[in-house]
Amino acid sequence: MDAAQSTKNLAQTFAKQIASEPWEILKQAEGQVFPGEETPAEPEKPAESIENKKLLAARDSTRSRRLLQALETELKEIARIRKEKEVKEVPDAKAPKPLPEIVSKPGRKFLRIFGGGKKAQMRRQQTQTERPLPPSG
């Protein structure tokens, strides 16, 4: 019974392994179907790739710095424009409002000089009656 138990355990472990790694079977099957060809797992990376990584990192950092500087200058420009707008708006708010012109009747002196009221003066003279003088004596 011990042999049957161990065979059962082996079958279960193989089933679990196949379920967890389904593509491994296909990789092994390729070697069995085409035995003459060998496919390299990963191409070897030359030493230049390390230099390329350093170069790319340097380029990235310079690009990041330039973008950061551009954004900072843009923020400064926006702040400057806002201040200019505030400065322009403040004098407008503090400026005294013009008073409305006072319209009044013209004075008597003005009427005498410029001959205003001639029509009214003519009417008064027409309706005016002479007063009798008291007897002197």
PDB file of N, CA and C in Angstrom, residues 39-100:
ATOM      1  N   THR A  39      16.656  27.459 -29.025  1.00  0.00           N
ATOM      2  CA  THR A  39      16.291  28.872 -28.933  1.00  0.00           C
ATOM      3  C   THR A  39      16.911  29.443 -27.676  1.00  0.00           C
ATOM      4  N   PRO A  40      17.619  30.541 -27.824  1.00  0.00           N
ATOM      5  CA  PRO A  40      18.212  31.138 -26.624  1.00  0.00           C
ATOM      6  C   PRO A  40      17.107  31.716 -25.745  1.00  0.00           C
ATOM      7  N   ALA A  41      17.244  31.516 -24.469  1.00  0.00           N
ATOM      8  CA  ALA A  41      16.234  31.994 -23.525  1.00  0.00           C
ATOM      9  C   ALA A  41      16.199  33.520 -23.517  1.00  0.00           C
ATOM     10  N   GLU A  42      17.352  34.153 -23.338  1.00  0.00           N
ATOM     11  CA  GLU A  42      17.447  35.613 -23.370  1.00  0.00           C
ATOM     12  C   GLU A  42      18.725  35.992 -24.091  1.00  0.00           C
ATOM     13  N   PRO A  43      18.645  36.942 -24.992  1.00  0.00           N
ATOM     14  CA  PRO A  43      19.887  37.380 -25.626  1.00  0.00           C
ATOM     15  C   PRO A  43      20.753  38.095 -24.594  1.00  0.00           C
ATOM     16  N   GLU A  44      22.027  37.881 -24.712  1.00  0.00           N
ATOM     17  CA  GLU A  44      22.942  38.505 -23.754  1.00  0.00           C
ATOM     18  C   GLU A  44      22.999  40.007 -24.009  1.00  0.00           C
ATOM     19  N   LYS A  45      22.982  40.763 -22.942  1.00  0.00           N
ATOM     20  CA  LYS A  45      23.019  42.217 -23.056  1.00  0.00           C
ATOM     21  C   LYS A  45      24.475  42.659 -22.995  1.00  0.00           C
ATOM     22  N   PRO A  46      24.872  43.464 -23.932  1.00  0.00           N
ATOM     23  CA  PRO A  46      26.261  43.931 -23.905  1.00  0.00           C
ATOM     24  C   PRO A  46      26.480  44.933 -22.772  1.00  0.00           C
ATOM     25  N   ALA A  47      27.724  45.229 -22.537  1.00  0.00           N
ATOM     26  CA  ALA A  47      28.084  46.159 -21.476  1.00  0.00           C
ATOM     27  C   ALA A  47      27.618  47.579 -21.802  1.00  0.00           C
ATOM     28  N   GLU A  48      27.326  47.820 -23.073  1.00  0.00           N
ATOM     29  CA  GLU A  48      26.878  49.156 -23.474  1.00  0.00           C
ATOM     30  C   GLU A  48      25.513  49.494 -22.870  1.00  0.00           C
ATOM     31  N   SER A  49      24.747  48.482 -22.555  1.00  0.00           N
ATOM     32  CA  SER A  49      23.418  48.752 -22.013  1.00  0.00           C
ATOM     33  C   SER A  49      23.509  49.491 -20.679  1.00  0.00           C
ATOM     34  N   ILE A  50      24.520  49.196 -19.888  1.00  0.00           N
ATOM     35  CA  ILE A  50      24.709  49.910 -18.621  1.00  0.00           C
ATOM     36  C   ILE A  50      25.020  51.375 -18.898  1.00  0.00           C
ATOM     37  N   GLU A  51      25.893  51.594 -19.898  1.00  0.00           N
ATOM     38  CA  GLU A  51      26.220  52.979 -20.265  1.00  0.00           C
ATOM     39  C   GLU A  51      24.984  53.682 -20.822  1.00  0.00           C
ATOM     40  N   ASN A  52      24.204  52.945 -21.603  1.00  0.00           N
ATOM     41  CA  ASN A  52      22.977  53.530 -22.148  1.00  0.00           C
ATOM     42  C   ASN A  52      22.018  53.915 -21.031  1.00  0.00           C
ATOM     43  N   LYS A  53      21.914  53.070 -20.027  1.00  0.00           N
ATOM     44  CA  LYS A  53      21.035  53.387 -18.902  1.00  0.00           C
ATOM     45  C   LYS A  53      21.491  54.650 -18.192  1.00  0.00           C
ATOM     46  N   LYS A  54      22.809  54.774 -18.003  1.00  0.00           N
ATOM     47  CA  LYS A  54      23.335  55.976 -17.349  1.00  0.00           C
ATOM     48  C   LYS A  54      23.072  57.205 -18.208  1.00  0.00           C
ATOM     49  N   LEU A  55      23.285  57.048 -19.523  1.00  0.00           N
ATOM     50  CA  LEU A  55      23.054  58.168 -20.435  1.00  0.00           C
ATOM     51  C   LEU A  55      21.576  58.566 -20.440  1.00  0.00           C
ATOM     52  N   LEU A  56      20.696  57.581 -20.476  1.00  0.00           N
ATOM     53  CA  LEU A  56      19.260  57.871 -20.446  1.00  0.00           C
ATOM     54  C   LEU A  56      18.844  58.523 -19.134  1.00  0.00           C
ATOM     55  N   ALA A  57      19.444  58.075 -18.043  1.00  0.00           N
ATOM     56  CA  ALA A  57      19.129  58.675 -16.746  1.00  0.00           C
ATOM     57  C   ALA A  57      19.583  60.132 -16.709  1.00  0.00           C
ATOM     58  N   ALA A  58      20.767  60.413 -17.279  1.00  0.00           N
ATOM     59  CA  ALA A  58      21.261  61.791 -17.317  1.00  0.00           C
ATOM     60  C   ALA A  58      20.354  62.658 -18.185  1.00  0.00           C
ATOM     61  N   ARG A  59      19.959  62.129 -19.342  1.00  0.00           N
ATOM     62  CA  ARG A  59      19.060  62.886 -20.224  1.00  0.00           C
ATOM     63  C   ARG A  59      17.725  63.153 -19.533  1.00  0.00           C
ATOM     64  N   ASP A  60      17.235  62.142 -18.859  1.00  0.00           N
ATOM     65  CA  ASP A  60      15.960  62.284 -18.162  1.00  0.00           C
ATOM     66  C   ASP A  60      16.042  63.351 -17.076  1.00  0.00           C
ATOM     67  N   SER A  61      17.138  63.347 -16.334  1.00  0.00           N
ATOM     68  CA  SER A  61      17.270  64.339 -15.260  1.00  0.00           C
ATOM     69  C   SER A  61      17.400  65.749 -15.828  1.00  0.00           C
ATOM     70  N   THR A  62      18.160  65.912 -16.931  1.00  0.00           N
ATOM     71  CA  THR A  62      18.274  67.255 -17.523  1.00  0.00           C
ATOM     72  C   THR A  62      16.928  67.701 -18.088  1.00  0.00           C
ATOM     73  N   ARG A  63      16.220  66.780 -18.722  1.00  0.00           N
ATOM     74  CA  ARG A  63      14.906  67.126 -19.268  1.00  0.00           C
ATOM     75  C   ARG A  63      13.948  67.505 -18.147  1.00  0.00           C
ATOM     76  N   SER A  64      13.999  66.760 -17.057  1.00  0.00           N
ATOM     77  CA  SER A  64      13.134  67.061 -15.914  1.00  0.00           C
ATOM     78  C   SER A  64      13.451  68.432 -15.342  1.00  0.00           C
ATOM     79  N   ARG A  65      14.746  68.748 -15.233  1.00  0.00           N
ATOM     80  CA  ARG A  65      15.135  70.070 -14.718  1.00  0.00           C
ATOM     81  C   ARG A  65      14.634  71.178 -15.630  1.00  0.00           C
ATOM     82  N   ARG A  66      14.775  70.978 -16.943  1.00  0.00           N
ATOM     83  CA  ARG A  66      14.318  72.003 -17.895  1.00  0.00           C
ATOM     84  C   ARG A  66      12.809  72.209 -17.799  1.00  0.00           C
ATOM     85  N   LEU A  67      12.075  71.116 -17.726  1.00  0.00           N
ATOM     86  CA  LEU A  67      10.622  71.232 -17.597  1.00  0.00           C
ATOM     87  C   LEU A  67      10.234  71.936 -16.304  1.00  0.00           C
ATOM     88  N   LEU A  68      10.936  71.608 -15.232  1.00  0.00           N
ATOM     89  CA  LEU A  68      10.658  72.243 -13.946  1.00  0.00           C
ATOM     90  C   LEU A  68      10.940  73.742 -14.013  1.00  0.00           C
ATOM     91  N   GLN A  69      12.059  74.111 -14.641  1.00  0.00           N
ATOM     92  CA  GLN A  69      12.387  75.533 -14.783  1.00  0.00           C
ATOM     93  C   GLN A  69      11.343  76.240 -15.640  1.00  0.00           C
ATOM     94  N   ALA A  70      10.904  75.586 -16.717  1.00  0.00           N
ATOM     95  CA  ALA A  70       9.885  76.196 -17.577  1.00  0.00           C
ATOM     96  C   ALA A  70       8.586  76.414 -16.808  1.00  0.00           C
ATOM     97  N   LEU A  71       8.202  75.445 -16.013  1.00  0.00           N
ATOM     98  CA  LEU A  71       6.982  75.593 -15.217  1.00  0.00           C
ATOM     99  C   LEU A  71       7.120  76.696 -14.176  1.00  0.00           C
ATOM    100  N   GLU A  72       8.292  76.784 -13.551  1.00  0.00           N
ATOM    101  CA  GLU A  72       8.511  77.839 -12.556  1.00  0.00           C
ATOM    102  C   GLU A  72       8.452  79.215 -13.202  1.00  0.00           C
ATOM    103  N   THR A  73       9.068  79.372 -14.381  1.00  0.00           N
ATOM    104  CA  THR A  73       9.011  80.675 -15.054  1.00  0.00           C
ATOM    105  C   THR A  73       7.578  81.002 -15.464  1.00  0.00           C
ATOM    106  N   GLU A  74       6.831  79.995 -15.882  1.00  0.00           N
ATOM    107  CA  GLU A  74       5.436  80.230 -16.248  1.00  0.00           C
ATOM    108  C   GLU A  74       4.622  80.673 -15.037  1.00  0.00           C
ATOM    109  N   LEU A  75       4.870  80.045 -13.890  1.00  0.00           N
ATOM    110  CA  LEU A  75       4.179  80.458 -12.665  1.00  0.00           C
ATOM    111  C   LEU A  75       4.544  81.884 -12.280  1.00  0.00           C
ATOM    112  N   LYS A  76       5.821  82.241 -12.412  1.00  0.00           N
ATOM    113  CA  LYS A  76       6.242  83.611 -12.100  1.00  0.00           C
ATOM    114  C   LYS A  76       5.567  84.605 -13.037  1.00  0.00           C
ATOM    115  N   GLU A  77       5.457  84.245 -14.312  1.00  0.00           N
ATOM    116  CA  GLU A  77       4.818  85.122 -15.287  1.00  0.00           C
ATOM    117  C   GLU A  77       3.339  85.324 -14.945  1.00  0.00           C
ATOM    118  N   ILE A  78       2.676  84.254 -14.557  1.00  0.00           N
ATOM    119  CA  ILE A  78       1.262  84.352 -14.184  1.00  0.00           C
ATOM    120  C   ILE A  78       1.102  85.230 -12.949  1.00  0.00           C
ATOM    121  N   ALA A  79       1.993  85.072 -11.973  1.00  0.00           N
ATOM    122  CA  ALA A  79       1.926  85.896 -10.763  1.00  0.00           C
ATOM    123  C   ALA A  79       2.155  87.367 -11.107  1.00  0.00           C
ATOM    124  N   ARG A  80       3.097  87.632 -12.019  1.00  0.00           N
ATOM    125  CA  ARG A  80       3.382  89.015 -12.417  1.00  0.00           C
ATOM    126  C   ARG A  80       2.164  89.628 -13.111  1.00  0.00           C
ATOM    127  N   ILE A  81       1.526  88.875 -13.972  1.00  0.00           N
ATOM    128  CA  ILE A  81       0.349  89.380 -14.681  1.00  0.00           C
ATOM    129  C   ILE A  81      -0.783  89.672 -13.696  1.00  0.00           C
ATOM    130  N   ARG A  82      -0.965  88.797 -12.714  1.00  0.00           N
ATOM    131  CA  ARG A  82      -2.004  89.032 -11.703  1.00  0.00           C
ATOM    132  C   ARG A  82      -1.725  90.292 -10.906  1.00  0.00           C
ATOM    133  N   LYS A  83      -0.454  90.506 -10.538  1.00  0.00           N
ATOM    134  CA  LYS A  83      -0.116  91.721  -9.789  1.00  0.00           C
ATOM    135  C   LYS A  83      -0.398  92.961 -10.622  1.00  0.00           C
ATOM    136  N   GLU A  84      -0.047  92.905 -11.909  1.00  0.00           N
ATOM    137  CA  GLU A  84      -0.309  94.055 -12.778  1.00  0.00           C
ATOM    138  C   GLU A  84      -1.809  94.347 -12.844  1.00  0.00           C
ATOM    139  N   LYS A  85      -2.615  93.303 -12.936  1.00  0.00           N
ATOM    140  CA  LYS A  85      -4.067  93.506 -12.976  1.00  0.00           C
ATOM    141  C   LYS A  85      -4.559  94.135 -11.683  1.00  0.00           C
ATOM    142  N   GLU A  86      -4.034  93.666 -10.549  1.00  0.00           N
ATOM    143  CA  GLU A  86      -4.440  94.225  -9.261  1.00  0.00           C
ATOM    144  C   GLU A  86      -4.049  95.689  -9.157  1.00  0.00           C
ATOM    145  N   VAL A  87      -2.853  96.018  -9.631  1.00  0.00           N
ATOM    146  CA  VAL A  87      -2.391  97.407  -9.569  1.00  0.00           C
ATOM    147  C   VAL A  87      -3.281  98.284 -10.443  1.00  0.00           C
ATOM    148  N   LYS A  88      -3.687  97.769 -11.594  1.00  0.00           N
ATOM    149  CA  LYS A  88      -4.558  98.545 -12.475  1.00  0.00           C
ATOM    150  C   LYS A  88      -5.948  98.712 -11.871  1.00  0.00           C
ATOM    151  N   GLU A  89      -6.443  97.705 -11.173  1.00  0.00           N
ATOM    152  CA  GLU A  89      -7.785  97.769 -10.610  1.00  0.00           C
ATOM    153  C   GLU A  89      -7.852  98.628  -9.356  1.00  0.00           C
ATOM    154  N   VAL A  90      -6.802  98.697  -8.575  1.00  0.00           N
ATOM    155  CA  VAL A  90      -6.809  99.446  -7.318  1.00  0.00           C
ATOM    156  C   VAL A  90      -7.027 100.935  -7.556  1.00  0.00           C
ATOM    157  N   PRO A  91      -6.301 101.596  -8.469  1.00  0.00           N
ATOM    158  CA  PRO A  91      -6.574 103.022  -8.669  1.00  0.00           C
ATOM    159  C   PRO A  91      -8.002 103.278  -9.153  1.00  0.00           C
ATOM    160  N   ASP A  92      -8.545 102.387  -9.932  1.00  0.00           N
ATOM    161  CA  ASP A  92      -9.919 102.571 -10.386  1.00  0.00           C
ATOM    162  C   ASP A  92     -10.883 102.541  -9.206  1.00  0.00           C
ATOM    163  N   ALA A  93     -10.629 101.684  -8.248  1.00  0.00           N
ATOM    164  CA  ALA A  93     -11.508 101.577  -7.089  1.00  0.00           C
ATOM    165  C   ALA A  93     -11.345 102.777  -6.159  1.00  0.00           C
ATOM    166  N   LYS A  94     -10.127 103.299  -6.041  1.00  0.00           N
ATOM    167  CA  LYS A  94      -9.868 104.421  -5.142  1.00  0.00           C
ATOM    168  C   LYS A  94     -10.174 105.771  -5.787  1.00  0.00           C
ATOM    169  N   ALA A  95     -10.310 105.834  -7.078  1.00  0.00           N
ATOM    170  CA  ALA A  95     -10.563 107.096  -7.762  1.00  0.00           C
ATOM    171  C   ALA A  95     -11.937 107.619  -7.343  1.00  0.00           C
ATOM    172  N   PRO A  96     -12.019 108.936  -7.065  1.00  0.00           N
ATOM    173  CA  PRO A  96     -13.319 109.490  -6.670  1.00  0.00           C
ATOM    174  C   PRO A  96     -14.280 109.464  -7.856  1.00  0.00           C
ATOM    175  N   LYS A  97     -15.506 109.174  -7.549  1.00  0.00           N
ATOM    176  CA  LYS A  97     -16.510 109.140  -8.598  1.00  0.00           C
ATOM    177  C   LYS A  97     -16.869 110.576  -8.957  1.00  0.00           C
ATOM    178  N   PRO A  98     -17.040 110.867 -10.225  1.00  0.00           N
ATOM    179  CA  PRO A  98     -17.398 112.234 -10.605  1.00  0.00           C
ATOM    180  C   PRO A  98     -18.797 112.568 -10.088  1.00  0.00           C
ATOM    181  N   LEU A  99     -18.908 113.755  -9.532  1.00  0.00           N
ATOM    182  CA  LEU A  99     -20.186 114.199  -8.991  1.00  0.00           C
ATOM    183  C   LEU A  99     -21.098 114.623 -10.126  1.00  0.00           C
ATOM    184  N   PRO A 100     -22.384 114.404  -9.977  1.00  0.00           N
ATOM    185  CA  PRO A 100     -23.296 114.840 -11.037  1.00  0.00           C
ATOM    186  C   PRO A 100     -23.363 116.371 -11.056  1.00  0.00           C
TER     187      PRO A 100
END
